[in-house]
Amino acid sequence: MSARLGMALVGLGAATQPHLRSLQDLSERIDLRYAVTRQPHPDRIRPYIGPVRLVSSLDKALADPQVQAVMVATPPSTHLEICQRCFAAGKHVLLEKPLELNLERSEQLAALARQSGLHLGVVLQHRFRPASLTLQELLDTGRLGKVQAASVRVPWWRSQAYYNELGRGTLARDGGGVLLTQAIHTLNLFQALVGVKSVTASVVRQTRLHQMETEDHVSALLVLGNGAPGDLMATTAMYPGFPETIEVIGTLGSARLSGADLQVNFLQGEPLTVRSEGGTGSGANMMDFSHQPHRELLTDFIDAIEQNRAPRVTGEDALKTHLLIDELLRKGQASAG
């Protein structure tokens, strides 16, 4: 495909800033033709520099034959309806996480993508961090040996002011709390690295640090893909917020992925270190992270369309994480009862 990929962006909230920077970086490959927003103020499109039409109607963007793909960055409660319209118009979709409010609607969305024959990519950008890719390769090639145990921790912080914003941490808009809104990135990466077969036990809580509808703390025991033990902790109550971590114990060494940094210690051989710049968005500044993984994810999505292959993170892949989150919540609610 020699021409640039025509694209529309739906939604211009704060979370679109790394997308806009990525679109600008890839302007030689992408023609961002529309930004669809209910409040079309010119400053909302920054830092994208190229010409783009600010419109309030999704139909106008979908009617343009030069628009081949749509990036959807709106609240989860809108995803199913928007994606349905995009697929009906013959457009590929790159969708911000999560798929939808709950498992049932997420399954419907994934089914729509399958039936359409079009590409559905999901923005779970932790899979594209250099440290994540390095650890994935070490596990895939057996350099860490057979996995004996693994743990995942998301010790983040969100203030009460964050949850006081309309819809934050509610089932009606966000669909859930720390698992679906914050930890989903790291859970998806953890599944890709070591797999999760089942949840043995789960505790789901609302701490006294927040007044909110959904959970802000979850701990669980897991069975990994190969049957080894695993454990999980995710919270938005750990002030001031720390990088998420994944630790893997293998028969040939161990690895610790902290945010976008990796430290690997082999039983034999020199240690391996991968370092990165920038934060992880674990604290009060939610946007304190590099947009490089977003750019790599977007590049993979363009390549998938051009090469007629599946993107690295598909709707089906994201659905596995929704299934895990649903099991964590169900087991946690059962234990509370």
Short mmCIF file of C-alpha atoms in Angstrom, two decimals, residues 75-332:
data_model
loop_
_atom_site.label_atom_id
_atom_site.label_comp_id
_atom_site.label_asym_id
_atom_site.label_seq_id
_atom_site.Cartn_x
_atom_site.Cartn_y
_atom_site.Cartn_z
CA PRO A 75 -15.46 6.03 27.35
CA PRO A 76 -15.97 2.23 27.44
CA SER A 77 -19.76 2.52 27.49
CA THR A 78 -19.66 3.89 23.92
CA HIS A 79 -17.35 1.31 22.33
CA LEU A 80 -19.82 -1.33 21.16
CA GLU A 81 -22.09 1.11 19.33
CA ILE A 82 -19.21 3.06 17.73
CA CYS A 83 -17.40 -0.09 16.60
CA GLN A 84 -20.62 -1.52 15.19
CA ARG A 85 -21.03 1.59 13.04
CA CYS A 86 -17.39 1.52 11.95
CA PHE A 87 -17.50 -2.14 10.91
CA ALA A 88 -20.80 -1.59 9.08
CA ALA A 89 -19.07 1.17 7.11
CA GLY A 90 -16.17 -1.14 6.23
CA LYS A 91 -13.59 0.55 8.49
CA HIS A 92 -10.85 -1.12 10.52
CA VAL A 93 -10.81 -0.16 14.22
CA LEU A 94 -8.04 0.57 16.72
CA LEU A 95 -9.79 0.66 20.09
CA GLU A 96 -8.66 2.09 23.41
CA LYS A 97 -8.89 -0.36 26.29
CA PRO A 98 -11.08 -1.85 27.66
CA LEU A 99 -13.21 -3.48 25.00
CA GLU A 100 -16.43 -2.53 26.78
CA LEU A 101 -18.17 -2.11 30.15
CA ASN A 102 -18.57 -5.79 30.94
CA LEU A 103 -17.76 -9.25 29.66
CA GLU A 104 -21.04 -9.72 27.77
CA ARG A 105 -20.65 -6.50 25.79
CA SER A 106 -16.95 -7.23 25.23
CA GLU A 107 -17.82 -10.63 23.77
CA GLN A 108 -20.38 -8.99 21.48
CA LEU A 109 -17.78 -6.52 20.26
CA ALA A 110 -15.19 -9.22 19.57
CA ALA A 111 -17.84 -11.23 17.69
CA LEU A 112 -18.72 -8.21 15.56
CA ALA A 113 -15.08 -7.87 14.56
CA ARG A 114 -14.85 -11.55 13.62
CA GLN A 115 -17.99 -11.38 11.52
CA SER A 116 -16.91 -8.19 9.75
CA GLY A 117 -13.64 -9.63 8.45
CA LEU A 118 -11.99 -6.31 9.38
CA HIS A 119 -9.12 -5.65 11.76
CA LEU A 120 -9.74 -4.86 15.42
CA GLY A 121 -6.63 -3.77 17.32
CA VAL A 122 -6.71 -2.87 21.02
CA VAL A 123 -4.53 -0.26 22.73
CA LEU A 124 -2.69 -2.34 25.32
CA GLN A 125 0.65 -0.69 24.67
CA HIS A 126 2.68 -2.34 27.46
CA ARG A 127 3.16 -5.24 25.04
CA PHE A 128 5.32 -2.93 22.89
CA ARG A 129 7.75 -1.68 25.51
CA PRO A 130 11.34 -2.75 24.65
CA ALA A 131 11.73 -4.39 28.07
CA SER A 132 8.47 -6.35 27.62
CA LEU A 133 9.54 -7.54 24.17
CA THR A 134 12.92 -8.63 25.54
CA LEU A 135 11.34 -10.62 28.36
CA GLN A 136 8.87 -12.19 25.92
CA GLU A 137 11.76 -13.32 23.73
CA LEU A 138 13.69 -14.76 26.70
CA LEU A 139 10.65 -16.81 27.71
CA ASP A 140 9.79 -17.88 24.16
CA THR A 141 13.35 -19.05 23.44
CA GLY A 142 13.72 -20.85 26.78
CA ARG A 143 16.63 -18.76 28.08
CA LEU A 144 14.96 -18.53 31.50
CA GLY A 145 14.15 -22.23 31.44
CA LYS A 146 10.80 -23.53 32.63
CA VAL A 147 8.70 -21.05 34.57
CA GLN A 148 8.38 -22.08 38.23
CA ALA A 149 6.39 -19.13 39.57
CA ALA A 150 5.44 -15.56 38.66
CA SER A 151 3.81 -12.56 40.28
CA VAL A 152 2.24 -9.33 39.07
CA ARG A 153 1.80 -6.14 41.12
CA VAL A 154 0.17 -2.84 40.18
CA PRO A 155 0.76 -0.54 43.20
CA TRP A 156 -0.72 2.65 41.75
CA TRP A 157 -2.28 5.76 43.27
CA ARG A 158 -5.32 7.78 42.29
CA SER A 159 -6.61 10.57 44.53
CA GLN A 160 -10.20 11.01 45.59
CA ALA A 161 -10.34 14.00 43.25
CA TYR A 162 -9.80 11.57 40.38
CA TYR A 163 -12.85 9.53 41.41
CA ASN A 164 -14.90 12.66 42.02
CA GLU A 165 -14.89 13.34 38.28
CA LEU A 166 -18.20 12.40 36.70
CA GLY A 167 -18.34 8.67 35.99
CA ARG A 168 -14.88 7.73 37.33
CA GLY A 169 -14.88 4.31 38.96
CA THR A 170 -18.53 3.64 38.15
CA LEU A 171 -20.08 0.64 36.45
CA ALA A 172 -22.18 2.86 34.19
CA ARG A 173 -19.25 4.65 32.53
CA ASP A 174 -16.00 2.80 33.29
CA GLY A 175 -17.42 -0.67 33.84
CA GLY A 176 -15.15 -1.32 36.80
CA GLY A 177 -12.35 -0.13 39.03
CA VAL A 178 -8.64 -0.82 39.27
CA LEU A 179 -8.74 -4.07 37.28
CA LEU A 180 -10.56 -2.85 34.19
CA THR A 181 -9.32 0.74 34.15
CA GLN A 182 -5.71 0.64 35.38
CA ALA A 183 -4.35 -2.91 35.80
CA ILE A 184 -5.72 -4.24 32.50
CA HIS A 185 -2.48 -3.22 30.71
CA THR A 186 -0.23 -5.18 33.04
CA LEU A 187 -2.62 -8.14 33.29
CA ASN A 188 -2.68 -8.43 29.50
CA LEU A 189 1.13 -8.39 29.40
CA PHE A 190 1.33 -10.94 32.24
CA GLN A 191 -0.99 -13.27 30.34
CA ALA A 192 1.10 -12.92 27.18
CA LEU A 193 4.30 -13.69 29.09
CA VAL A 194 3.32 -16.63 31.34
CA GLY A 195 -0.38 -17.32 30.76
CA VAL A 196 -3.08 -17.61 33.42
CA LYS A 197 -5.03 -20.86 33.54
CA SER A 198 -7.28 -20.06 36.49
CA VAL A 199 -7.85 -18.02 39.65
CA THR A 200 -7.51 -20.08 42.84
CA ALA A 201 -8.64 -17.36 45.24
CA SER A 202 -9.38 -13.65 45.03
CA VAL A 203 -10.11 -10.82 47.48
CA VAL A 204 -11.77 -7.69 46.11
CA ARG A 205 -12.04 -4.61 48.30
CA GLN A 206 -12.86 -0.89 48.46
CA THR A 207 -10.30 0.66 50.80
CA ARG A 208 -10.99 3.58 53.13
CA LEU A 209 -8.82 5.82 50.95
CA HIS A 210 -11.54 6.18 48.31
CA GLN A 211 -15.27 6.74 48.11
CA MET A 212 -16.21 4.98 44.86
CA GLU A 213 -18.61 2.42 43.44
CA THR A 214 -16.10 -0.18 42.28
CA GLU A 215 -12.97 -1.87 43.63
CA ASP A 216 -9.65 -0.13 44.34
CA HIS A 217 -7.75 -3.16 45.72
CA VAL A 218 -7.55 -6.78 44.55
CA SER A 219 -5.27 -9.63 45.60
CA ALA A 220 -5.36 -13.15 44.20
CA LEU A 221 -3.66 -16.51 43.87
CA LEU A 222 -3.34 -17.80 40.31
CA VAL A 223 -2.48 -20.92 38.34
CA LEU A 224 -0.21 -20.01 35.44
CA GLY A 225 -0.44 -21.39 31.94
CA ASN A 226 1.97 -24.26 32.65
CA GLY A 227 0.40 -25.05 36.04
CA ALA A 228 2.96 -23.14 38.13
CA PRO A 229 1.78 -20.88 40.98
CA GLY A 230 1.24 -17.16 40.55
CA ASP A 231 -0.03 -14.23 42.57
CA LEU A 232 -1.51 -10.80 41.88
CA MET A 233 -2.03 -7.48 43.64
CA ALA A 234 -3.59 -4.41 42.02
CA THR A 235 -4.59 -1.17 43.71
CA THR A 236 -5.03 2.56 43.23
CA ALA A 237 -4.60 3.17 46.97
CA MET A 238 -0.78 2.90 47.23
CA TYR A 239 0.34 6.50 47.74
CA PRO A 240 2.20 8.05 45.93
CA GLY A 241 2.12 5.29 43.29
CA PHE A 242 4.89 2.96 42.15
CA PRO A 243 5.76 1.21 38.87
CA GLU A 244 3.89 -1.99 38.09
CA THR A 245 6.07 -5.10 38.37
CA ILE A 246 6.13 -8.59 36.90
CA GLU A 247 8.52 -11.13 38.41
CA VAL A 248 9.26 -14.49 36.84
CA ILE A 249 11.21 -17.36 38.38
CA GLY A 250 12.64 -19.81 35.85
CA THR A 251 14.86 -22.86 36.16
CA LEU A 252 17.70 -20.95 34.45
CA GLY A 253 17.26 -17.56 36.09
CA SER A 254 14.84 -14.90 37.21
CA ALA A 255 13.50 -11.67 35.73
CA ARG A 256 11.99 -8.52 37.21
CA LEU A 257 10.07 -6.16 34.96
CA SER A 258 9.48 -2.87 36.79
CA GLY A 259 7.51 -0.40 34.70
CA ALA A 260 9.46 -0.22 31.46
CA ASP A 261 12.75 -1.47 33.00
CA LEU A 262 13.94 -5.07 32.98
CA GLN A 263 16.55 -6.84 35.13
CA VAL A 264 17.38 -10.46 34.33
CA ASN A 265 19.76 -12.62 36.38
CA PHE A 266 20.82 -15.94 34.87
CA LEU A 267 22.15 -18.82 36.99
CA GLN A 268 24.98 -18.97 34.48
CA GLY A 269 26.08 -16.00 32.41
CA GLU A 270 26.05 -12.22 32.66
CA PRO A 271 22.99 -10.31 33.86
CA LEU A 272 20.81 -8.51 31.31
CA THR A 273 19.40 -5.02 31.83
CA VAL A 274 16.99 -2.94 29.75
CA ARG A 275 16.40 0.65 30.87
CA SER A 276 13.96 3.27 29.64
CA GLU A 277 13.20 6.92 30.21
CA GLY A 278 10.02 8.46 31.60
CA GLY A 279 7.44 7.38 34.15
CA THR A 280 4.59 4.88 34.03
CA GLY A 281 1.56 6.98 34.97
CA SER A 282 1.38 5.18 38.31
CA GLY A 283 0.85 8.32 40.41
CA ALA A 284 -1.05 11.59 40.38
CA ASN A 285 0.22 12.50 36.90
CA MET A 286 -1.59 9.87 34.84
CA MET A 287 0.11 10.97 31.60
CA ASP A 288 3.69 10.66 32.90
CA PHE A 289 4.93 8.11 30.40
CA SER A 290 6.61 7.89 27.00
CA HIS A 291 4.39 7.65 23.93
CA GLN A 292 6.88 5.33 22.20
CA PRO A 293 4.90 2.12 22.96
CA HIS A 294 1.76 3.80 21.56
CA ARG A 295 3.70 4.64 18.40
CA GLU A 296 4.95 1.05 18.06
CA LEU A 297 1.43 -0.31 18.60
CA LEU A 298 0.08 2.04 15.94
CA THR A 299 2.87 1.01 13.56
CA ASP A 300 1.97 -2.64 14.11
CA PHE A 301 -1.71 -1.85 13.39
CA ILE A 302 -0.83 -0.13 10.09
CA ASP A 303 1.45 -3.01 9.13
CA ALA A 304 -1.32 -5.51 9.94
CA ILE A 305 -3.69 -3.77 7.53
CA GLU A 306 -1.07 -3.49 4.79
CA GLN A 307 0.09 -7.10 5.21
CA ASN A 308 -3.42 -8.49 5.81
CA ARG A 309 -2.43 -10.12 9.09
CA ALA A 310 -3.67 -9.86 12.65
CA PRO A 311 -2.25 -7.08 14.84
CA ARG A 312 -0.20 -8.13 17.87
CA VAL A 313 -3.05 -7.21 20.24
CA THR A 314 -6.39 -8.29 18.77
CA GLY A 315 -9.91 -8.15 20.14
CA GLU A 316 -9.66 -11.86 20.95
CA ASP A 317 -6.42 -11.26 22.84
CA ALA A 318 -7.97 -8.44 24.87
CA LEU A 319 -11.03 -10.62 25.53
CA LYS A 320 -8.81 -13.12 27.39
CA THR A 321 -7.91 -10.34 29.81
CA HIS A 322 -11.58 -9.45 30.25
CA LEU A 323 -12.26 -13.11 31.08
CA LEU A 324 -9.49 -13.04 33.70
CA ILE A 325 -10.84 -9.81 35.23
CA ASP A 326 -14.34 -11.28 35.33
CA GLU A 327 -13.05 -14.39 37.12
CA LEU A 328 -11.11 -12.28 39.63
CA LEU A 329 -14.21 -10.25 40.44
CA ARG A 330 -16.53 -13.26 40.64
CA LYS A 331 -14.20 -15.20 42.95
CA GLY A 332 -13.63 -12.09 45.04
#
